[in-house]
Each structure stands twice: as structure tokens, then as C-alpha cells.
Short mmCIF file of C-alpha atoms and ligand atoms in Angstrom, two decimals:
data_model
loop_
_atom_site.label_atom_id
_atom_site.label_comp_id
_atom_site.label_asym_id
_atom_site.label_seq_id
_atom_site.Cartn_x
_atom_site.Cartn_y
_atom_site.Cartn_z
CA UNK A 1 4.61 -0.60 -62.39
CA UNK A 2 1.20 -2.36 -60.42
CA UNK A 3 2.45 -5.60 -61.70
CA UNK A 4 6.23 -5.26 -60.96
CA UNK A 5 4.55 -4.22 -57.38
CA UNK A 6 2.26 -7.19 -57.60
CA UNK A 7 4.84 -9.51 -58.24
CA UNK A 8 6.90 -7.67 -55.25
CA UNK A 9 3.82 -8.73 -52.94
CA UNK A 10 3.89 -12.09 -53.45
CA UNK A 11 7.63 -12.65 -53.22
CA UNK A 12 7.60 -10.55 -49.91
CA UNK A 13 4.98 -12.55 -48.43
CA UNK A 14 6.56 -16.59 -49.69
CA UNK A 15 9.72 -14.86 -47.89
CA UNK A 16 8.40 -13.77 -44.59
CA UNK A 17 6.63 -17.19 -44.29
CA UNK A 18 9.88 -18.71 -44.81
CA UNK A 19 11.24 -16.41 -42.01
CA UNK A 20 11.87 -18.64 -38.97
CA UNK A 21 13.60 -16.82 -35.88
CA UNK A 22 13.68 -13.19 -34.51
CA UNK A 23 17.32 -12.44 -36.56
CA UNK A 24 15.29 -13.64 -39.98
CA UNK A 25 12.55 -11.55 -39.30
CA UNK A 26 14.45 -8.21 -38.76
CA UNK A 27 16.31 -8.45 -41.54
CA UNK A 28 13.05 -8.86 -43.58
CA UNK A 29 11.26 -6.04 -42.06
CA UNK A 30 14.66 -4.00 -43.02
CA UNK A 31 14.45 -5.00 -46.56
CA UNK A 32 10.54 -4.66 -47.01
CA UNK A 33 9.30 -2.00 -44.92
CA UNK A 34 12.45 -0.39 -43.50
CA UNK A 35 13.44 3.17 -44.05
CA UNK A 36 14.96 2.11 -46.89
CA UNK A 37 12.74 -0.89 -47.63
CA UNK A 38 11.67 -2.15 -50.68
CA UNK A 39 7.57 -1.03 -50.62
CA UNK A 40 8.92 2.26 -48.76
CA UNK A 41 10.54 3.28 -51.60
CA UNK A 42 8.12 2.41 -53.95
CA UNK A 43 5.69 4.83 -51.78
CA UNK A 44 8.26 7.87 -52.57
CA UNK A 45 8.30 7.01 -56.42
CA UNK A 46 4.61 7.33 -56.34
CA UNK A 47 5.53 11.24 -57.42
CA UNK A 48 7.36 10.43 -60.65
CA UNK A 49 4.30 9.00 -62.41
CA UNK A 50 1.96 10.12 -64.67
CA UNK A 51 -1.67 11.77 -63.29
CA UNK A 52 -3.48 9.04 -64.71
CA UNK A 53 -1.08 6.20 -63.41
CA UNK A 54 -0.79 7.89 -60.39
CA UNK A 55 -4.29 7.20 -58.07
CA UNK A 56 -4.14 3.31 -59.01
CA UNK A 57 -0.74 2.53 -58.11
CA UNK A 58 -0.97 4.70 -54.89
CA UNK A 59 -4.22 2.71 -53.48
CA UNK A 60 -2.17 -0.35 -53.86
CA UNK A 61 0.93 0.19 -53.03
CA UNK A 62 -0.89 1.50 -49.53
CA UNK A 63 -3.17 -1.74 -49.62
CA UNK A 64 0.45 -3.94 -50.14
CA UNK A 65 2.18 -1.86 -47.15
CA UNK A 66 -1.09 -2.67 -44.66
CA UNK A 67 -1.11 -6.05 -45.25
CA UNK A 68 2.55 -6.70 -45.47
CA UNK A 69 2.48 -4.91 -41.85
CA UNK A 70 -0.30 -7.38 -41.17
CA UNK A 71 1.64 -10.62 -41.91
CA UNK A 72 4.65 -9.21 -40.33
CA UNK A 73 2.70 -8.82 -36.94
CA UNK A 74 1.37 -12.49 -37.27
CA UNK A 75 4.28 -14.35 -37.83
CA UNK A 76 6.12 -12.27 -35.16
CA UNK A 77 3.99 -13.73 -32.50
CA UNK A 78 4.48 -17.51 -34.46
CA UNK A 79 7.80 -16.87 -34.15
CA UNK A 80 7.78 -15.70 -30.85
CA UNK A 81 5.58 -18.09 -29.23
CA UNK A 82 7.95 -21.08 -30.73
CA UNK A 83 11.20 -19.60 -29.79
CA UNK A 84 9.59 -19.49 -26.20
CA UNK A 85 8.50 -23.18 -26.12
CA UNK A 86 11.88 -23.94 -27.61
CA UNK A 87 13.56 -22.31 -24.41
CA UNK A 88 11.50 -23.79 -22.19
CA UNK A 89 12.14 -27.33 -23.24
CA UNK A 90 15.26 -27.15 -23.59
CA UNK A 91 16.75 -25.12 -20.40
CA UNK A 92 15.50 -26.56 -17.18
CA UNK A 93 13.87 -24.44 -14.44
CA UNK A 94 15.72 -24.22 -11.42
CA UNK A 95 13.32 -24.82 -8.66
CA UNK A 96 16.40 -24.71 -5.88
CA UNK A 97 16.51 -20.79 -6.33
CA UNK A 98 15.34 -18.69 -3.39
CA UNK A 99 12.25 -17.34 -3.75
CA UNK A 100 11.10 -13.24 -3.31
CA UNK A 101 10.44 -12.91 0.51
CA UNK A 102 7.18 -11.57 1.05
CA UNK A 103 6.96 -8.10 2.98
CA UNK A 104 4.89 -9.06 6.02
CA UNK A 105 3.58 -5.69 8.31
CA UNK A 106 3.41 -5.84 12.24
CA UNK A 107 2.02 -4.41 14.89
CA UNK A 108 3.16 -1.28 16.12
CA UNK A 109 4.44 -1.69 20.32
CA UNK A 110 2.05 0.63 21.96
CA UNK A 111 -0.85 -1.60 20.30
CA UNK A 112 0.74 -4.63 20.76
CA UNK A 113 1.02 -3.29 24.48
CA UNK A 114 -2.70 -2.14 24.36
CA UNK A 115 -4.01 -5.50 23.03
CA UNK A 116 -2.09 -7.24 25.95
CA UNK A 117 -3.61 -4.46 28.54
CA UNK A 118 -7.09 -5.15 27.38
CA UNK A 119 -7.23 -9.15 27.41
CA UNK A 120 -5.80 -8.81 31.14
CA UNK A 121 -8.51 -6.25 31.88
CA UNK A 122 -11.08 -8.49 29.89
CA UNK A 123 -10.32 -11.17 31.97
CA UNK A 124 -10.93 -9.50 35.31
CA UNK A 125 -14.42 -8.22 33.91
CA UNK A 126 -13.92 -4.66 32.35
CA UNK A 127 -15.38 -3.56 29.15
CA UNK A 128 -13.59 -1.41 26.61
CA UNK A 129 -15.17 1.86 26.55
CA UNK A 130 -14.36 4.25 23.95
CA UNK A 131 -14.27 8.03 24.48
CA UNK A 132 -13.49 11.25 22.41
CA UNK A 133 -10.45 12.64 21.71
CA UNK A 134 -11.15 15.71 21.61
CA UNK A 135 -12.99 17.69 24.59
CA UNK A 136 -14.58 20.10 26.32
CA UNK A 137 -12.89 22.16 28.95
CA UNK A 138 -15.65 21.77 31.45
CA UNK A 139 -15.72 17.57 30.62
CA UNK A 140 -11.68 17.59 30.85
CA UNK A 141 -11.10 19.92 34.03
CA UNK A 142 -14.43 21.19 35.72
CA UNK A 143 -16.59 17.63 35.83
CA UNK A 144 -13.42 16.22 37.28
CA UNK A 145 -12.83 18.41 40.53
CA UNK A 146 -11.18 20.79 38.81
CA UNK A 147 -12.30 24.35 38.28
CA UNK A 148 -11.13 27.24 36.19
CA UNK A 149 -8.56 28.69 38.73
CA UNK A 150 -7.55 25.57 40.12
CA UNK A 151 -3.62 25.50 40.53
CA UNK A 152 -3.95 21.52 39.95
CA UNK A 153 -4.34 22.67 36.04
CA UNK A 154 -0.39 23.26 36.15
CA UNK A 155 -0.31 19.43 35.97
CA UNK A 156 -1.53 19.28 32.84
CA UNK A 157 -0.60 21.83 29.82
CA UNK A 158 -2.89 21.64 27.55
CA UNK A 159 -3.18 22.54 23.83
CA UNK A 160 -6.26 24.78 23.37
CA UNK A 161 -8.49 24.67 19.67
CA UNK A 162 -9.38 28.20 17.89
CA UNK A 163 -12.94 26.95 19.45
CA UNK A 164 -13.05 28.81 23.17
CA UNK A 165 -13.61 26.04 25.71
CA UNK A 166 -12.49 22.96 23.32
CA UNK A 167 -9.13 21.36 23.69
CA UNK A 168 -7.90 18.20 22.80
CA UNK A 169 -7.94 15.92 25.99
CA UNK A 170 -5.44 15.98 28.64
CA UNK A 171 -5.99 12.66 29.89
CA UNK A 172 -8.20 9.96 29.89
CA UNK A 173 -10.42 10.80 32.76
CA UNK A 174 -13.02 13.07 31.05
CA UNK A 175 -13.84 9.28 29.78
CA UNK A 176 -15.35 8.71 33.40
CA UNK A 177 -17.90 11.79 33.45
CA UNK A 178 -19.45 10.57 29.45
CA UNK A 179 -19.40 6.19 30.99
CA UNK A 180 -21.11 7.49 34.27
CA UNK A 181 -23.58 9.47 32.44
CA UNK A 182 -24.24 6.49 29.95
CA UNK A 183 -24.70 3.86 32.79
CA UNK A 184 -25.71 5.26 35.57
CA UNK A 185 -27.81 4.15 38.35
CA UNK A 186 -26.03 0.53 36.84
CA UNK A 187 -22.46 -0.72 38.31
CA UNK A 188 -19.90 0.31 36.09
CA UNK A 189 -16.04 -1.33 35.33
CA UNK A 190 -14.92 -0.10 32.46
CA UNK A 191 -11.29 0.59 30.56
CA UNK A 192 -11.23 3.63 28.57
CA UNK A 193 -7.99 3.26 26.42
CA UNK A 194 -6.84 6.73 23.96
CA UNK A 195 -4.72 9.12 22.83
CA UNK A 196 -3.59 12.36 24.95
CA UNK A 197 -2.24 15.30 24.21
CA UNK A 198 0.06 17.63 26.37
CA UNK A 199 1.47 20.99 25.39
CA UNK A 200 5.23 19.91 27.18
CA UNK A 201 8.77 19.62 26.66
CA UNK A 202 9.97 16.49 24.83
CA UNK A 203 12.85 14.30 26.58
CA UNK A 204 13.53 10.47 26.89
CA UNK A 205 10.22 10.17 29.33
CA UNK A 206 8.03 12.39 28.03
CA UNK A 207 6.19 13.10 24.68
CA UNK A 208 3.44 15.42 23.88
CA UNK A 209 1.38 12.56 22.43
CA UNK A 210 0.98 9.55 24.37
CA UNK A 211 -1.88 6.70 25.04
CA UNK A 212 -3.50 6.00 28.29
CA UNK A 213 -5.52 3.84 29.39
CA UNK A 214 -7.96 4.97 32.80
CA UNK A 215 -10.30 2.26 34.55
CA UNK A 216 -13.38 2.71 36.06
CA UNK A 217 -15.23 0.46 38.62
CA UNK A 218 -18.35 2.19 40.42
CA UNK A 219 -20.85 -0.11 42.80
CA UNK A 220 -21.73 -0.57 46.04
CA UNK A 221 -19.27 -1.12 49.06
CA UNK A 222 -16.11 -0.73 46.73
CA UNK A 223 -13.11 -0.23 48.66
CA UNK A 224 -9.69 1.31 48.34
CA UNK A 225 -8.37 -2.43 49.49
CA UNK A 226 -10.70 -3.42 45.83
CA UNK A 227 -8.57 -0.86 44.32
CA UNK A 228 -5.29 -2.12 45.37
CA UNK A 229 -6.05 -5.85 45.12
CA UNK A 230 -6.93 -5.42 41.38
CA UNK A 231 -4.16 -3.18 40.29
CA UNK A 232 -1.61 -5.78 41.99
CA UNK A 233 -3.13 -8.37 40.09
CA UNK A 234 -2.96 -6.67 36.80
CA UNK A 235 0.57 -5.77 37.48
CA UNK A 236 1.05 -9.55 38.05
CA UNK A 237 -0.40 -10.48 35.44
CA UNK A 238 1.38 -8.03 33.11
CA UNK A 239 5.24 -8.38 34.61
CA UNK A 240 5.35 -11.87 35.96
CA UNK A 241 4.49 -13.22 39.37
CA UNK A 242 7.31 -11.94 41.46
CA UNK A 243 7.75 -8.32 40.19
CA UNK A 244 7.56 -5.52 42.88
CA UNK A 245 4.76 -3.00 43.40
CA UNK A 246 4.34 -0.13 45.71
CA UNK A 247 1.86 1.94 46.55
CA UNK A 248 2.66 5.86 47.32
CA UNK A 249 0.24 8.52 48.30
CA UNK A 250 -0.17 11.36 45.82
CA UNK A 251 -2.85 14.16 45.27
CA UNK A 252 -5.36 14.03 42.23
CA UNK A 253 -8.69 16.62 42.70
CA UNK A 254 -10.80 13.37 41.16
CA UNK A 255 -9.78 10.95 43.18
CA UNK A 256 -9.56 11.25 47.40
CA UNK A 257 -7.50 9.38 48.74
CA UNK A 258 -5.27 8.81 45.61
CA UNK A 259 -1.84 7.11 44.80
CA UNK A 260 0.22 6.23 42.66
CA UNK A 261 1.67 3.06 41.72
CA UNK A 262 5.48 2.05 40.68
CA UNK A 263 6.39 -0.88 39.46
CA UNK A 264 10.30 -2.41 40.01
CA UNK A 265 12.49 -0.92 37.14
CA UNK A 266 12.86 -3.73 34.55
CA UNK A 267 15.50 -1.95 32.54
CA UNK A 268 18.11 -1.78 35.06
CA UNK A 269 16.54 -4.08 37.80
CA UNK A 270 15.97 -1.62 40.35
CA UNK A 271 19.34 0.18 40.35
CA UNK A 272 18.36 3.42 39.01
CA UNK A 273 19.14 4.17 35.29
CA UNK A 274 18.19 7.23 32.79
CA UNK A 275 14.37 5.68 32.38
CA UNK A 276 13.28 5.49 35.94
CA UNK A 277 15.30 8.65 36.89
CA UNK A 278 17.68 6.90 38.96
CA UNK A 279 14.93 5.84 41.40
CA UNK A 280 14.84 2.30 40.69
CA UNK A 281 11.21 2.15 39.89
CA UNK A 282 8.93 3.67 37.30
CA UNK A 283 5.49 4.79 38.10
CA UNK A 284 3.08 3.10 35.60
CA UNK A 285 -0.18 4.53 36.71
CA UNK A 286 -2.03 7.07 38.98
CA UNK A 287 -5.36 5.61 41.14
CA UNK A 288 -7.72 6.29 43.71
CA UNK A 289 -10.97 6.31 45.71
CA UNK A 290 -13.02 8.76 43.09
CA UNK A 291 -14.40 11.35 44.18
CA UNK A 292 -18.25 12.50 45.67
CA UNK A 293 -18.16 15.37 43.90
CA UNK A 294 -17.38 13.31 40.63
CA UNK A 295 -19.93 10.58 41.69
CA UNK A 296 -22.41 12.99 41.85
CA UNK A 297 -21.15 14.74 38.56
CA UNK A 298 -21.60 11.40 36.79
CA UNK A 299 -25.30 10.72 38.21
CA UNK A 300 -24.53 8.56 41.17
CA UNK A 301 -25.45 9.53 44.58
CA UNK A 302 -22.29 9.05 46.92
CA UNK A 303 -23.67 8.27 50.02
CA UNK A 304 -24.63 4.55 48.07
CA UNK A 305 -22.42 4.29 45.94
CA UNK A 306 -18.44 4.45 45.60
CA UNK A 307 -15.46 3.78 43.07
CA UNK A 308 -12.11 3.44 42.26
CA UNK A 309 -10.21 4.56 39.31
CA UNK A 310 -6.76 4.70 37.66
CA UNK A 311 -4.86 5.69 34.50
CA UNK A 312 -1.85 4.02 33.15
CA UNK A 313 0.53 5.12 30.33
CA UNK A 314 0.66 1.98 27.79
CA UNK A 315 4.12 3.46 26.51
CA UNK A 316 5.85 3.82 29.76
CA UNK A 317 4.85 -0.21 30.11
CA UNK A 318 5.72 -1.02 26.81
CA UNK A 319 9.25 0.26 27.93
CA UNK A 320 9.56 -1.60 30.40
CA UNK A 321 8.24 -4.84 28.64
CA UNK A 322 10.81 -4.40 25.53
CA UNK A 323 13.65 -2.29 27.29
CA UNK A 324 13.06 1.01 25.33
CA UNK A 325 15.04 3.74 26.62
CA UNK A 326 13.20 7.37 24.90
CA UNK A 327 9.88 7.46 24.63
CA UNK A 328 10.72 9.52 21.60
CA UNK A 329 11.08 6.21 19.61
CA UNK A 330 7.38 5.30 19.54
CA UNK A 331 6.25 8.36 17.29
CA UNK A 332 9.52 8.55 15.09
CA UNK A 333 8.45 6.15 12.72
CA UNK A 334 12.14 4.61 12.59
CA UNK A 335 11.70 1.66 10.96
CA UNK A 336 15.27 0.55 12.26
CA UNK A 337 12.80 0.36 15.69
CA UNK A 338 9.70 -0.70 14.57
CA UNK A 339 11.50 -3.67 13.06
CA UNK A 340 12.47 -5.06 16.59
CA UNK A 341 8.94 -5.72 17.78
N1 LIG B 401 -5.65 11.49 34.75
C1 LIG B 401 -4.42 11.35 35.48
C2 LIG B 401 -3.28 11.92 34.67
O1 LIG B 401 -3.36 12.02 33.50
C3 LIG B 401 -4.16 9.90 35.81
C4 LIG B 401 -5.13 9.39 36.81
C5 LIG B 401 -4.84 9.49 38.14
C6 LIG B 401 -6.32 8.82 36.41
C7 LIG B 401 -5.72 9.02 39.10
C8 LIG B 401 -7.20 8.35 37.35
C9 LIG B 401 -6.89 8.45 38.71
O2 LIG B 401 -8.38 7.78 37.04
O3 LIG B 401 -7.77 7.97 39.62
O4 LIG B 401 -2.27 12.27 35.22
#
């Protein structure tokens, strides 16, 4: 029986040597080791010897199986390896096919509006200063000229935190109180750019989660005609030499006197359309002369010095800019918008 096997070996290995392509060497792997292969079956006969036969002929018919599974796996990759140089010498590679676009990201439009707020401000001197999102009530309201009972809360709903007395910031302005603090007795112009939050109903204009981004300038002899010199510059600078600006009085308790300012409705060129409420403009920022009471909250004594300030909504400008018509668009995360930008 060992030498029939023996003899079984050797032929089994001159033949798989001899096999020369894939087809070859499946139907050798069928005929040697194959459910019905030649060494499988000599495994199963194992049983119909005699005890003494038996433990010899069982080590090597297992020895025969490993290392006919050995020189299987070896000239499989011979095999394979020339059958792949083959190929590639003989088909050419077609270097005219397109190749796999690569996915490139972009920039969202409230930061690409951001980035282009920020170089404008950088280049008329303010610094970016950053300032926490979420606040105190006396920071948010009280610092800024506007106490617990004050009906001028109504203008800003605001979501409270399970924390009494710490809400998540209804505007940029509490910004003001922490720069002034940092600063003062220095001159201050700073931006403070960031995320608000408003407890409100959501339509095409509003959103309860919106940027802003509030300037600061304190020195000595600023005026109100400093304050509406810059801001027509910046709007210049950010809509083109000859677009519109106006000026129209309005009440904020940090800020006496205060405005606001509208810029000439882009979207439907001053004709009145859903976006600027059939007005023909839309009001890009609120401004004034800031307050003594929030000089003197910030450090600064307001009989030297005075300030202006202001806080603009990035995504109302970015609508202008790109013609967006609901606000609702930049927190969607609709890629069929994000696309476009
Ligand atoms: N904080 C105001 C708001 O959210 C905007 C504003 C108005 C900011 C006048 C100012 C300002 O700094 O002077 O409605």
C-alpha cells in the first residue's frame, strides 16, 4: 500500500509541474485532492487495514496530502504570475480612457461669506475676536442695557439651559461686555463673528440658528459720522461701488442713537420680492453710538471715551450675494444646494 502511495506521490507531483494554465491546474487539484481525489480517497481506505499497517500508512498518506497542498499553492502563484505578464504584453493599456474624478469638498456659503466679511474688516483695521456661545443672562441682557423686566427682551426669544441664568446667546453683543473687559483702558476695533440662537418661528427669512457678526470700535472722539463712514465703506466694498445704502433710525437699549442699515435688494433690484418683503431693500445690519451705561459696564469711563457698534447677519448677505431665496437652505444640508457654491 505505502509504495503504491509512494509511487502515487511522485507521479502527482511530475504532473502538477507539467501543469501550465489555471484550466490544467483545476483539473489536477480535482483528480488529486478533490472530493473525490485520488490521495482523498486513499485517506478514507486508511480504515480497511490491518492495526499494524494502519499508523504507518496514515502518517504518510497525511505527510503526501500536506505537501501535495504545498506544491499546489506554489505553482498556482507560477502560474498565476505568468498568465498575468502574458496579458499584459499582449493586450495594450488604453491610456485614452477617462479617469475616476476625484471628489473635491467646498466651502460651505455662510463661511465662504464670513471669510469675505473678515478680509474686508481686516483691511479697515479690526481684529477677529472670538466669544462664547453660550452665555450668561446677565452678559447677554443685563450688561447690555437690558434688565430683567425690560419689554426690549420681546426682541429676542431666547432658548433657556436646565442651568438658571445660562442660555445660549441671543446675539453677538454679549461679545462687547467680555472685549471691553479684556482691553480696556486700550482703544478697541474688533469683529466678533458666531453662532446665535433664537427660540422663533422658521420661514424663508428667519431661522432659529443663524451667524452674526457685531463690530466694535471704542476710542476717543469717535463719532456717529465714524460709524456711518465705515459701514458705507464695508457695504462698498462687499456689493460693488454703486450699490445703495440707507440709513434708518431704530431703537436698541445698547446703542443710543441707533439705526439700522438696508442695503438695495439684489434679488429683485429694488422692486420688492418674497426676500426683502416687498420693500425693495433688505436690512443687513443693526448699529449705533454704544451706550454710557455699556461703556461704563465694559470699564471705560464715558465722559472720555465713546464707540460705535453694529451686528450684521452673514446669511442674510450671503443671500443677497448668491440670490438665495429661504434662509432655510443654509442648515438643510441639501447637497443639491451646497453644490452651487
Ligand atoms: N444685537 C442686535 C440684534 O441681534 C444687533 C445689533 C444692533 C448689534 C445694534 C449692535 C448694535 O452692536 O449696535 O438684533
Amino acid at each position: 500500500m505505502i509504495d503504491q502511495l509512494n509511487e502515487d506521490y511522485a507521479r502527482l507531483l511530475e504532473a502538477l509541474n507539467e501543469a501550465n494554465s489555471s484550466a490544467e491546474l483545476d483539473a489536477w487539484y480535482k483528480e488529486a485532492l478533490g472530493r473525490k481525489g485520488h490521495i482523498t480517497l486513499m485517506t478514507r481506505q486508511v480504515g480497511q487495514l490491518s492495526p499494524e499497517e494502519r499508523p504507518a500508512f496514515g502518517r504518510r498518506v497525511n505527510e503526501v496530502k500536506k505537501e501535495l497542498e504545498h506544491a499546489y499553492r506554489a505553482q498556482s502563484a507560477r502560474v498565476q504570475s505568468a498568465e498575468l505578464l502574458a496579458t499584459i504584453s499582449r493586450d495594450s493599456l488604453d491610456v485614452t480612457l477617462p479617469g475616476r474624478r476625484q471628489w473635491r469638498g467646498r466651502l460651505h456659503p455662510a463661511t465662504l461669506t464670513l471669510r469675505e466679511i473678515y478680509r474686508i474688516w481686516g483691511d479697515m483695521g479690526f481684529q477677529i475676536y472670538r466669544s462664547r456661545d453660550v452665555e450668561t443672562d446677565e452678559y447677554n441682557f443685563e450688561l447690555l442695557n437690558i434688565p430683567e423686566d425690560h419689554p426690549a427682551r420681546d426682541m429676542w426669544d431666547t432658548f433657556h439651559t436646565t442651568t438658571p441664568g445660562v442660555i445660549l446667546r441671543t446675539h453677538t453683543s454679549p461679545g462687547q461686555i467680555h472685549a471691553m473687559r479684556e482691553y480696556c483702558p486700550e482703544p478697541i476695533r474688533v469683529i466678533l463673528p458666531g453662532m446665535c440662537f433664537r427660540y422663533e418661528q422658521i420661514t424663508a427669512r428667519s431661522e432659529i440658528q443663524f451667524n452674526q457678526v457685531e463690530g466694535l470700535a471704542v476710542g476717543h472722539s469717535i463719532t456717529m459720522a465714524d460709524l456711518k463712514g465705515t459701514l458705507v465703506d464695508f457695504a462698498k466694498r462687499m456689493f460693488g461701488e454703486h450699490r445703495k445704502t440707507r440709513f434708518r433710525a431704530n431703537y436698541f437699549p445698547f446703542t443710543e442713537p441707533s439705526a439700522e442699515m438696508d442695503v438695495e435688494c439684489l434679488l429683485c433690484g429694488g422692486d420688492g420680492c418674497q426676500v426683502c418683503k416687498y420693500t425693495g431693500w433688505l436690512e443687513i445690519l443693526g448699529c449705533g453710538m454704544v451706550h454710557p451705561t455699556v461703556l461704563r459696564n465694559g470699564g471705560y469711563d464715558p465722559t472720555v471715551f465713546s464707540g460705535f457698534a453694529f451686528g450684521m447677519g452673514p446669511e442674510r448677505i450671503a443671500m443677497l450675494k448668491f440670490g438665495i431665496e429661504d434662509i432655510r437652505n443654509f442648515w438643510a444640508n441639501d447637497l443639491r444646494f451646497l453644490k452651487q457654491f
